[in-house]
Amino acid sequence: MGTNKKCVMVSIDAATASTGYTIWHNAEIAEQDRFFYDKQKYKDHTQYMRETLLGFLDRIKPDIIVIEDVPFKKNIKTYKLLQRTIATVETWAMMHDTTFWEFTPSQWHSLVKDAGEKVPRKREELKQWSIGKTGISQDDISDSQLIGLAYINMCRAEEKRSA
């Protein structure tokens, strides 16, 4: 008798105020939420985010981690903070033999948009686009869901090409 192993994936939208995540079991959503950064409680945001994400990953032990790569805009401090957060997650994945995948925003947008649909470019319009696609009223969580869906769509397209 074979065993049916559950594939656990987590998709993450890291941000400075809150980080959204979606946990997937065999490509089905199991849990969604976000981590908040409390400036009153934690003076070192980077350390807080690292500790929070490491504890979270230790708890759920994902087989796959998908995260949004951070495009450089103008704020080098924010960029460095988010790059350190991504590096922490990637290091955890390497140490635990976990598949790690990064999408740029334009990559994951293209994998979840409808045929012929134009993806907005402005930040506020993108938030509303993401919320409209998922029905989730919080953009960090809705983005995390779409980032995971992009990975699933990419894998399904690859399976079709290979068949």
Coordinates of C-alpha atoms in Angstrom, one line a residue:
M1 CA 0.0 0.0 0.0
G2 CA 1.4 3.4 -1.0
T3 CA 1.3 6.5 1.0
N4 CA -0.2 9.7 -0.2
K5 CA 2.2 12.4 0.9
K6 CA 0.7 15.9 1.2
C7 CA 2.7 18.5 -0.7
V8 CA 2.9 21.6 1.4
M9 CA 3.7 24.9 -0.4
V10 CA 3.9 28.4 1.1
S11 CA 3.7 31.5 -1.1
I12 CA 4.9 34.7 0.5
D13 CA 4.5 38.4 -0.3
A14 CA 7.1 40.1 1.9
A15 CA 6.6 43.7 2.7
T16 CA 7.8 46.2 5.3
A17 CA 4.5 46.7 7.2
S18 CA 3.1 43.2 6.9
T19 CA 4.0 40.0 5.1
G20 CA 1.2 38.0 3.5
Y21 CA 1.3 34.2 3.2
T22 CA -0.8 31.4 1.8
I23 CA -0.2 27.8 2.8
W24 CA -1.2 25.3 0.1
H25 CA -1.8 21.5 0.6
N26 CA -1.6 19.7 -2.8
A27 CA -2.4 23.0 -4.7
E28 CA -5.4 23.8 -2.5
I29 CA -5.5 26.7 -0.1
A30 CA -5.2 25.6 3.5
E31 CA -4.5 28.8 5.4
Q32 CA -3.9 32.5 4.7
D33 CA -2.8 35.3 6.9
R34 CA -0.1 37.9 7.4
F35 CA 2.6 38.9 9.9
F36 CA 2.6 42.5 11.2
Y37 CA 5.5 44.6 12.2
D38 CA 4.9 46.4 15.4
K39 CA 7.2 49.4 15.6
Q40 CA 6.5 50.0 19.2
K41 CA 7.5 46.4 20.2
Y42 CA 10.4 45.7 17.8
K43 CA 13.1 48.2 17.0
D44 CA 14.9 46.0 14.5
H45 CA 12.4 45.2 11.8
T46 CA 14.8 42.9 9.9
Q47 CA 15.5 40.7 12.9
Y48 CA 11.8 40.5 13.7
M49 CA 10.8 39.5 10.2
R50 CA 13.6 36.9 10.0
E51 CA 12.7 35.4 13.4
T52 CA 9.0 35.4 12.5
L53 CA 9.5 33.7 9.1
L54 CA 12.0 31.2 10.4
G55 CA 9.6 30.1 13.2
F56 CA 6.8 30.0 10.7
L57 CA 8.8 27.8 8.2
D58 CA 9.9 25.5 11.0
R59 CA 6.3 25.1 12.1
I60 CA 4.8 24.2 8.6
K61 CA 7.9 22.6 7.1
P62 CA 7.0 23.3 3.4
D63 CA 8.2 21.3 0.5
I64 CA 8.0 24.3 -1.8
I65 CA 8.5 28.0 -1.0
V66 CA 7.5 30.7 -3.6
I67 CA 8.2 34.3 -2.9
E68 CA 8.1 37.6 -4.8
D69 CA 11.4 39.0 -5.7
V70 CA 11.7 42.7 -4.8
P71 CA 12.2 45.1 -7.6
F72 CA 14.4 48.1 -6.9
K73 CA 12.3 51.3 -6.9
K74 CA 13.8 54.2 -5.1
N75 CA 14.2 53.4 -1.4
I76 CA 17.4 51.5 -0.9
K77 CA 16.7 50.9 2.8
T78 CA 13.4 49.1 2.0
Y79 CA 15.0 47.2 -0.8
K80 CA 17.8 46.0 1.4
L81 CA 15.4 45.0 4.2
L82 CA 13.3 42.9 1.8
Q83 CA 16.3 41.4 0.1
R84 CA 17.6 40.3 3.6
T85 CA 14.2 38.8 4.3
I86 CA 14.2 36.9 1.0
A87 CA 17.8 35.7 1.7
T88 CA 16.7 34.4 5.1
V89 CA 13.9 32.4 3.5
E90 CA 16.1 31.1 0.7
T91 CA 18.7 30.0 3.2
W92 CA 16.1 28.1 5.2
A93 CA 15.0 26.4 2.0
M94 CA 18.6 25.3 1.2
M95 CA 19.2 24.0 4.7
H96 CA 16.0 22.0 4.6
D97 CA 16.2 20.7 1.0
T98 CA 13.1 22.6 0.1
T99 CA 12.3 23.9 -3.4
F100 CA 12.7 27.7 -3.6
W101 CA 11.2 29.8 -6.3
E102 CA 11.3 33.6 -6.9
F103 CA 9.0 35.5 -9.2
T104 CA 9.4 39.1 -10.2
P105 CA 6.0 40.9 -10.0
S106 CA 5.7 41.0 -13.8
Q107 CA 6.4 37.2 -14.0
W108 CA 3.7 36.2 -11.5
H109 CA 1.2 38.8 -13.0
S110 CA 1.6 37.2 -16.4
L111 CA 0.9 33.7 -15.0
V112 CA -2.3 34.7 -13.3
K113 CA -3.9 37.2 -15.6
D114 CA -6.7 36.3 -17.9
A115 CA -6.1 36.1 -21.7
G116 CA -6.0 39.6 -23.1
E117 CA -6.2 41.2 -19.7
K118 CA -3.9 44.2 -19.1
V119 CA -2.2 44.3 -15.7
P120 CA -2.2 47.8 -14.2
R121 CA 1.2 49.4 -13.5
K122 CA 0.4 51.9 -10.7
R123 CA 0.7 50.6 -7.2
E124 CA -2.8 51.4 -6.0
E125 CA -4.4 50.0 -9.2
L126 CA -2.3 46.8 -8.8
K127 CA -3.6 46.4 -5.3
Q128 CA -7.2 46.6 -6.5
W129 CA -6.4 44.3 -9.4
S130 CA -5.0 41.7 -6.9
I131 CA -7.9 42.1 -4.5
G132 CA -10.4 41.8 -7.4
K133 CA -8.8 38.5 -8.6
T134 CA -9.0 36.8 -5.2
G135 CA -11.9 38.5 -3.4
I136 CA -9.5 39.0 -0.4
S137 CA -9.7 42.5 0.9
Q138 CA -6.0 42.7 2.1
D139 CA -3.5 43.1 -0.7
D140 CA -0.5 41.3 1.0
I141 CA -2.6 38.2 1.5
S142 CA -4.2 38.4 -2.0
D143 CA -0.8 38.8 -3.6
S144 CA 0.6 35.8 -1.7
Q145 CA -2.3 33.7 -3.0
L146 CA -1.7 34.9 -6.6
I147 CA 2.1 34.3 -6.3
G148 CA 1.3 30.7 -5.3
L149 CA -1.2 30.3 -8.1
A150 CA 1.4 31.6 -10.5
Y151 CA 3.7 28.8 -9.5
I152 CA 0.9 26.2 -9.8
N153 CA 0.0 27.5 -13.2
M154 CA 3.6 27.4 -14.3
C155 CA 4.0 23.8 -13.2
R156 CA 0.8 22.8 -14.9
A157 CA 1.9 24.4 -18.1
E158 CA 5.2 22.6 -17.9
E159 CA 3.4 19.2 -17.3
K160 CA 1.3 19.8 -20.5
R161 CA 4.4 20.6 -22.5
S162 CA 6.1 17.5 -21.2
A163 CA 3.1 15.2 -21.9

